[in-house]
């Protein structure tokens, strides 16, 4: 099995068995993001403590890339500091803007490197970024985003 089919398996697995799906009650902040070009929708609830992410829960409909990417993101960021998750958001965004020229830093991005190939397809990039942008929006609104574009 080559790397590309391994990555496709991983994306399908997250799509079929999404992590942290199902909105927690009493969120600190709740955001709703849509990707009209594909019809993807994500609701995301965030809870934080003084310096880190306590929980990210979400619900959504849409293509396998949007749903799987949100699942991977929610797993990656849970328990991490605001600084670290800001770095993750920036790194994943750069990967998605790389037009297929980068494979991603697996030590940092974990399963999210499986979406590297998506950056070759401009129409799908917004699908992969949807959940990440929803999470970033929630962080920005709480004034916890510490990345490059803050
Ligand atoms: Zn999509």
JSON list of C-alpha atoms and ligand atoms in Angstrom, two decimals:
[
{"chain": "A", "resi": 1, "resn": "UNK", "atom": "CA", "xyz": [0.00, 0.00, 0.00]},
{"chain": "A", "resi": 2, "resn": "UNK", "atom": "CA", "xyz": [1.48, 3.36, -0.98]},
{"chain": "A", "resi": 3, "resn": "UNK", "atom": "CA", "xyz": [1.38, 6.51, 1.12]},
{"chain": "A", "resi": 4, "resn": "UNK", "atom": "CA", "xyz": [-1.47, 8.08, -0.81]},
{"chain": "A", "resi": 5, "resn": "UNK", "atom": "CA", "xyz": [-3.81, 5.13, -0.29]},
{"chain": "A", "resi": 6, "resn": "UNK", "atom": "CA", "xyz": [-2.80, 4.93, 3.37]},
{"chain": "A", "resi": 7, "resn": "UNK", "atom": "CA", "xyz": [-3.81, 8.58, 3.71]},
{"chain": "A", "resi": 8, "resn": "UNK", "atom": "CA", "xyz": [-7.10, 7.92, 1.92]},
{"chain": "A", "resi": 9, "resn": "UNK", "atom": "CA", "xyz": [-7.79, 5.09, 4.37]},
{"chain": "A", "resi": 10, "resn": "UNK", "atom": "CA", "xyz": [-7.06, 7.37, 7.30]},
{"chain": "A", "resi": 11, "resn": "UNK", "atom": "CA", "xyz": [-9.41, 10.07, 5.98]},
{"chain": "A", "resi": 12, "resn": "UNK", "atom": "CA", "xyz": [-12.19, 7.53, 5.38]},
{"chain": "A", "resi": 13, "resn": "UNK", "atom": "CA", "xyz": [-11.68, 6.07, 8.83]},
{"chain": "A", "resi": 14, "resn": "UNK", "atom": "CA", "xyz": [-12.10, 9.48, 10.49]},
{"chain": "A", "resi": 15, "resn": "UNK", "atom": "CA", "xyz": [-15.16, 10.11, 8.29]},
{"chain": "A", "resi": 16, "resn": "UNK", "atom": "CA", "xyz": [-16.78, 6.84, 9.38]},
{"chain": "A", "resi": 17, "resn": "UNK", "atom": "CA", "xyz": [-15.66, 7.04, 13.02]},
{"chain": "A", "resi": 18, "resn": "UNK", "atom": "CA", "xyz": [-15.35, 10.74, 13.79]},
{"chain": "A", "resi": 19, "resn": "UNK", "atom": "CA", "xyz": [-13.71, 11.83, 17.04]},
{"chain": "A", "resi": 20, "resn": "UNK", "atom": "CA", "xyz": [-15.35, 14.35, 19.38]},
{"chain": "A", "resi": 21, "resn": "UNK", "atom": "CA", "xyz": [-18.48, 14.51, 17.21]},
{"chain": "A", "resi": 22, "resn": "UNK", "atom": "CA", "xyz": [-21.61, 15.48, 19.13]},
{"chain": "A", "resi": 23, "resn": "UNK", "atom": "CA", "xyz": [-21.83, 18.94, 20.65]},
{"chain": "A", "resi": 24, "resn": "UNK", "atom": "CA", "xyz": [-21.08, 19.26, 24.36]},
{"chain": "A", "resi": 25, "resn": "UNK", "atom": "CA", "xyz": [-23.50, 21.39, 26.32]},
{"chain": "A", "resi": 26, "resn": "UNK", "atom": "CA", "xyz": [-22.48, 24.64, 28.04]},
{"chain": "A", "resi": 27, "resn": "UNK", "atom": "CA", "xyz": [-19.78, 25.68, 25.58]},
{"chain": "A", "resi": 28, "resn": "UNK", "atom": "CA", "xyz": [-17.71, 28.73, 26.32]},
{"chain": "A", "resi": 29, "resn": "UNK", "atom": "CA", "xyz": [-18.15, 29.68, 22.70]},
{"chain": "A", "resi": 30, "resn": "UNK", "atom": "CA", "xyz": [-20.03, 28.21, 19.78]},
{"chain": "A", "resi": 31, "resn": "UNK", "atom": "CA", "xyz": [-19.37, 28.91, 16.10]},
{"chain": "A", "resi": 32, "resn": "UNK", "atom": "CA", "xyz": [-21.02, 27.86, 12.84]},
{"chain": "A", "resi": 33, "resn": "UNK", "atom": "CA", "xyz": [-19.02, 27.82, 9.61]},
{"chain": "A", "resi": 34, "resn": "UNK", "atom": "CA", "xyz": [-20.11, 26.85, 6.10]},
{"chain": "A", "resi": 35, "resn": "UNK", "atom": "CA", "xyz": [-18.28, 26.10, 2.88]},
{"chain": "A", "resi": 36, "resn": "UNK", "atom": "CA", "xyz": [-20.89, 27.06, 0.28]},
{"chain": "A", "resi": 37, "resn": "UNK", "atom": "CA", "xyz": [-18.85, 25.79, -2.68]},
{"chain": "A", "resi": 38, "resn": "UNK", "atom": "CA", "xyz": [-19.21, 22.19, -1.43]},
{"chain": "A", "resi": 39, "resn": "UNK", "atom": "CA", "xyz": [-22.16, 22.41, 0.97]},
{"chain": "A", "resi": 40, "resn": "UNK", "atom": "CA", "xyz": [-20.14, 21.53, 4.08]},
{"chain": "A", "resi": 41, "resn": "UNK", "atom": "CA", "xyz": [-21.31, 22.82, 7.47]},
{"chain": "A", "resi": 42, "resn": "UNK", "atom": "CA", "xyz": [-19.65, 22.66, 10.87]},
{"chain": "A", "resi": 43, "resn": "UNK", "atom": "CA", "xyz": [-20.88, 23.64, 14.32]},
{"chain": "A", "resi": 44, "resn": "UNK", "atom": "CA", "xyz": [-18.09, 23.77, 16.86]},
{"chain": "A", "resi": 45, "resn": "UNK", "atom": "CA", "xyz": [-18.21, 24.16, 20.63]},
{"chain": "A", "resi": 46, "resn": "UNK", "atom": "CA", "xyz": [-15.09, 25.12, 22.51]},
{"chain": "A", "resi": 47, "resn": "UNK", "atom": "CA", "xyz": [-14.18, 25.04, 26.18]},
{"chain": "A", "resi": 48, "resn": "UNK", "atom": "CA", "xyz": [-10.87, 26.30, 27.50]},
{"chain": "A", "resi": 49, "resn": "UNK", "atom": "CA", "xyz": [-9.09, 26.60, 30.84]},
{"chain": "A", "resi": 50, "resn": "UNK", "atom": "CA", "xyz": [-6.60, 29.31, 31.77]},
{"chain": "A", "resi": 51, "resn": "UNK", "atom": "CA", "xyz": [-3.96, 28.39, 29.19]},
{"chain": "A", "resi": 52, "resn": "UNK", "atom": "CA", "xyz": [-5.19, 25.43, 27.15]},
{"chain": "A", "resi": 53, "resn": "UNK", "atom": "CA", "xyz": [-7.94, 23.72, 25.21]},
{"chain": "A", "resi": 54, "resn": "UNK", "atom": "CA", "xyz": [-10.24, 21.66, 27.43]},
{"chain": "A", "resi": 55, "resn": "UNK", "atom": "CA", "xyz": [-12.55, 20.35, 24.74]},
{"chain": "A", "resi": 56, "resn": "UNK", "atom": "CA", "xyz": [-13.54, 20.77, 21.14]},
{"chain": "A", "resi": 57, "resn": "UNK", "atom": "CA", "xyz": [-16.80, 19.13, 20.16]},
{"chain": "A", "resi": 58, "resn": "UNK", "atom": "CA", "xyz": [-18.50, 19.49, 16.83]},
{"chain": "A", "resi": 59, "resn": "UNK", "atom": "CA", "xyz": [-21.30, 18.41, 14.58]},
{"chain": "A", "resi": 60, "resn": "UNK", "atom": "CA", "xyz": [-21.51, 18.73, 10.87]},
{"chain": "A", "resi": 61, "resn": "UNK", "atom": "CA", "xyz": [-22.60, 17.58, 7.46]},
{"chain": "A", "resi": 62, "resn": "UNK", "atom": "CA", "xyz": [-20.70, 17.49, 4.22]},
{"chain": "A", "resi": 63, "resn": "UNK", "atom": "CA", "xyz": [-18.01, 15.71, 2.26]},
{"chain": "A", "resi": 64, "resn": "UNK", "atom": "CA", "xyz": [-15.60, 13.19, 3.74]},
{"chain": "A", "resi": 65, "resn": "UNK", "atom": "CA", "xyz": [-12.67, 15.63, 3.60]},
{"chain": "A", "resi": 66, "resn": "UNK", "atom": "CA", "xyz": [-14.43, 18.34, 5.63]},
{"chain": "A", "resi": 67, "resn": "UNK", "atom": "CA", "xyz": [-15.76, 15.94, 8.25]},
{"chain": "A", "resi": 68, "resn": "UNK", "atom": "CA", "xyz": [-12.56, 13.90, 8.58]},
{"chain": "A", "resi": 69, "resn": "UNK", "atom": "CA", "xyz": [-10.38, 17.01, 8.79]},
{"chain": "A", "resi": 70, "resn": "UNK", "atom": "CA", "xyz": [-12.53, 18.39, 11.62]},
{"chain": "A", "resi": 71, "resn": "UNK", "atom": "CA", "xyz": [-12.28, 15.04, 13.44]},
{"chain": "A", "resi": 72, "resn": "UNK", "atom": "CA", "xyz": [-8.46, 15.01, 13.14]},
{"chain": "A", "resi": 73, "resn": "UNK", "atom": "CA", "xyz": [-8.22, 18.65, 14.24]},
{"chain": "A", "resi": 74, "resn": "UNK", "atom": "CA", "xyz": [-10.43, 18.15, 17.31]},
{"chain": "A", "resi": 75, "resn": "UNK", "atom": "CA", "xyz": [-8.27, 15.24, 18.45]},
{"chain": "A", "resi": 76, "resn": "UNK", "atom": "CA", "xyz": [-4.98, 17.08, 17.82]},
{"chain": "A", "resi": 77, "resn": "UNK", "atom": "CA", "xyz": [-5.82, 20.26, 19.72]},
{"chain": "A", "resi": 78, "resn": "UNK", "atom": "CA", "xyz": [-7.50, 18.83, 22.83]},
{"chain": "A", "resi": 79, "resn": "UNK", "atom": "CA", "xyz": [-5.33, 19.42, 25.90]},
{"chain": "A", "resi": 80, "resn": "UNK", "atom": "CA", "xyz": [-2.80, 21.59, 24.07]},
{"chain": "A", "resi": 81, "resn": "UNK", "atom": "CA", "xyz": [-1.78, 25.14, 25.02]},
{"chain": "A", "resi": 82, "resn": "UNK", "atom": "CA", "xyz": [-3.07, 28.19, 23.16]},
{"chain": "A", "resi": 83, "resn": "UNK", "atom": "CA", "xyz": [0.44, 28.75, 21.80]},
{"chain": "A", "resi": 84, "resn": "UNK", "atom": "CA", "xyz": [0.74, 25.20, 20.47]},
{"chain": "A", "resi": 85, "resn": "UNK", "atom": "CA", "xyz": [-2.69, 25.10, 18.83]},
{"chain": "A", "resi": 86, "resn": "UNK", "atom": "CA", "xyz": [-2.03, 28.48, 17.19]},
{"chain": "A", "resi": 87, "resn": "UNK", "atom": "CA", "xyz": [1.15, 27.00, 15.72]},
{"chain": "A", "resi": 88, "resn": "UNK", "atom": "CA", "xyz": [-0.84, 23.95, 14.55]},
{"chain": "A", "resi": 89, "resn": "UNK", "atom": "CA", "xyz": [-3.42, 26.12, 12.80]},
{"chain": "A", "resi": 90, "resn": "UNK", "atom": "CA", "xyz": [-0.69, 28.11, 11.02]},
{"chain": "A", "resi": 91, "resn": "UNK", "atom": "CA", "xyz": [1.19, 24.99, 10.01]},
{"chain": "A", "resi": 92, "resn": "UNK", "atom": "CA", "xyz": [-1.91, 23.23, 8.63]},
{"chain": "A", "resi": 93, "resn": "UNK", "atom": "CA", "xyz": [-2.98, 26.39, 6.76]},
{"chain": "A", "resi": 94, "resn": "UNK", "atom": "CA", "xyz": [0.48, 26.65, 5.17]},
{"chain": "A", "resi": 95, "resn": "UNK", "atom": "CA", "xyz": [0.31, 22.98, 4.18]},
{"chain": "A", "resi": 96, "resn": "UNK", "atom": "CA", "xyz": [-3.06, 23.55, 2.50]},
{"chain": "A", "resi": 97, "resn": "UNK", "atom": "CA", "xyz": [-1.62, 26.53, 0.60]},
{"chain": "A", "resi": 98, "resn": "UNK", "atom": "CA", "xyz": [1.41, 24.55, -0.62]},
{"chain": "A", "resi": 99, "resn": "UNK", "atom": "CA", "xyz": [-0.23, 23.33, -3.87]},
{"chain": "A", "resi": 100, "resn": "UNK", "atom": "CA", "xyz": [1.10, 19.84, -3.24]},
{"chain": "A", "resi": 101, "resn": "UNK", "atom": "CA", "xyz": [4.74, 20.92, -2.79]},
{"chain": "A", "resi": 102, "resn": "UNK", "atom": "CA", "xyz": [4.88, 20.08, 0.94]},
{"chain": "A", "resi": 103, "resn": "UNK", "atom": "CA", "xyz": [4.22, 16.83, 2.76]},
{"chain": "A", "resi": 104, "resn": "UNK", "atom": "CA", "xyz": [3.74, 18.38, 6.21]},
{"chain": "A", "resi": 105, "resn": "UNK", "atom": "CA", "xyz": [5.58, 17.95, 9.50]},
{"chain": "A", "resi": 106, "resn": "UNK", "atom": "CA", "xyz": [4.19, 14.71, 10.92]},
{"chain": "A", "resi": 107, "resn": "UNK", "atom": "CA", "xyz": [5.80, 15.29, 14.33]},
{"chain": "A", "resi": 108, "resn": "UNK", "atom": "CA", "xyz": [3.74, 18.46, 14.63]},
{"chain": "A", "resi": 109, "resn": "UNK", "atom": "CA", "xyz": [0.62, 17.73, 12.59]},
{"chain": "A", "resi": 110, "resn": "UNK", "atom": "CA", "xyz": [0.11, 14.02, 13.26]},
{"chain": "A", "resi": 111, "resn": "UNK", "atom": "CA", "xyz": [-2.74, 12.53, 11.20]},
{"chain": "A", "resi": 112, "resn": "UNK", "atom": "CA", "xyz": [-3.40, 15.94, 9.61]},
{"chain": "A", "resi": 113, "resn": "UNK", "atom": "CA", "xyz": [-0.53, 15.30, 7.15]},
{"chain": "A", "resi": 114, "resn": "UNK", "atom": "CA", "xyz": [-2.93, 12.87, 5.46]},
{"chain": "A", "resi": 115, "resn": "UNK", "atom": "CA", "xyz": [-4.58, 15.92, 3.90]},
{"chain": "A", "resi": 116, "resn": "UNK", "atom": "CA", "xyz": [-1.37, 17.14, 2.23]},
{"chain": "A", "resi": 117, "resn": "UNK", "atom": "CA", "xyz": [-2.51, 15.79, -1.15]},
{"chain": "A", "resi": 118, "resn": "UNK", "atom": "CA", "xyz": [-5.71, 17.85, -0.92]},
{"chain": "A", "resi": 119, "resn": "UNK", "atom": "CA", "xyz": [-3.63, 21.02, -1.43]},
{"chain": "A", "resi": 120, "resn": "UNK", "atom": "CA", "xyz": [-3.26, 20.02, -5.09]},
{"chain": "A", "resi": 121, "resn": "UNK", "atom": "CA", "xyz": [-7.00, 20.48, -5.62]},
{"chain": "A", "resi": 122, "resn": "UNK", "atom": "CA", "xyz": [-8.04, 24.14, -5.15]},
{"chain": "A", "resi": 123, "resn": "UNK", "atom": "CA", "xyz": [-11.75, 23.24, -4.96]},
{"chain": "A", "resi": 124, "resn": "UNK", "atom": "CA", "xyz": [-11.16, 20.94, -1.96]},
{"chain": "A", "resi": 125, "resn": "UNK", "atom": "CA", "xyz": [-8.83, 23.12, 0.12]},
{"chain": "A", "resi": 126, "resn": "UNK", "atom": "CA", "xyz": [-11.76, 24.94, 1.75]},
{"chain": "A", "resi": 127, "resn": "UNK", "atom": "CA", "xyz": [-13.23, 21.54, 2.67]},
{"chain": "A", "resi": 128, "resn": "UNK", "atom": "CA", "xyz": [-10.06, 20.56, 4.53]},
{"chain": "A", "resi": 129, "resn": "UNK", "atom": "CA", "xyz": [-9.75, 23.97, 6.21]},
{"chain": "A", "resi": 130, "resn": "UNK", "atom": "CA", "xyz": [-13.40, 24.39, 7.29]},
{"chain": "A", "resi": 131, "resn": "UNK", "atom": "CA", "xyz": [-13.15, 22.87, 10.78]},
{"chain": "A", "resi": 132, "resn": "UNK", "atom": "CA", "xyz": [-9.75, 24.48, 11.36]},
{"chain": "A", "resi": 133, "resn": "UNK", "atom": "CA", "xyz": [-11.07, 27.92, 10.44]},
{"chain": "A", "resi": 134, "resn": "UNK", "atom": "CA", "xyz": [-14.08, 27.41, 12.72]},
{"chain": "A", "resi": 135, "resn": "UNK", "atom": "CA", "xyz": [-11.71, 26.51, 15.57]},
{"chain": "A", "resi": 136, "resn": "UNK", "atom": "CA", "xyz": [-9.47, 29.51, 14.80]},
{"chain": "A", "resi": 137, "resn": "UNK", "atom": "CA", "xyz": [-12.50, 31.81, 14.76]},
{"chain": "A", "resi": 138, "resn": "UNK", "atom": "CA", "xyz": [-13.56, 30.54, 18.20]},
{"chain": "A", "resi": 139, "resn": "UNK", "atom": "CA", "xyz": [-10.02, 31.08, 19.54]},
{"chain": "A", "resi": 140, "resn": "UNK", "atom": "CA", "xyz": [-9.82, 34.59, 18.06]},
{"chain": "A", "resi": 141, "resn": "UNK", "atom": "CA", "xyz": [-13.18, 35.51, 19.56]},
{"chain": "A", "resi": 142, "resn": "UNK", "atom": "CA", "xyz": [-11.92, 34.41, 22.98]},
{"chain": "A", "resi": 143, "resn": "UNK", "atom": "CA", "xyz": [-8.68, 36.33, 22.35]},
{"chain": "A", "resi": 144, "resn": "UNK", "atom": "CA", "xyz": [-6.61, 33.13, 22.67]},
{"chain": "A", "resi": 145, "resn": "UNK", "atom": "CA", "xyz": [-5.15, 32.93, 19.16]},
{"chain": "A", "resi": 146, "resn": "UNK", "atom": "CA", "xyz": [-1.37, 33.50, 19.28]},
{"chain": "A", "resi": 147, "resn": "UNK", "atom": "CA", "xyz": [-0.38, 32.68, 15.70]},
{"chain": "A", "resi": 148, "resn": "UNK", "atom": "CA", "xyz": [1.23, 34.61, 12.88]},
{"chain": "A", "resi": 149, "resn": "UNK", "atom": "CA", "xyz": [-1.93, 36.42, 11.82]},
{"chain": "A", "resi": 150, "resn": "UNK", "atom": "CA", "xyz": [-2.99, 37.62, 15.24]},
{"chain": "B", "resi": 1, "resn": "LIG", "atom": "ZN1", "xyz": [-16.38, 19.56, 1.03]}
]
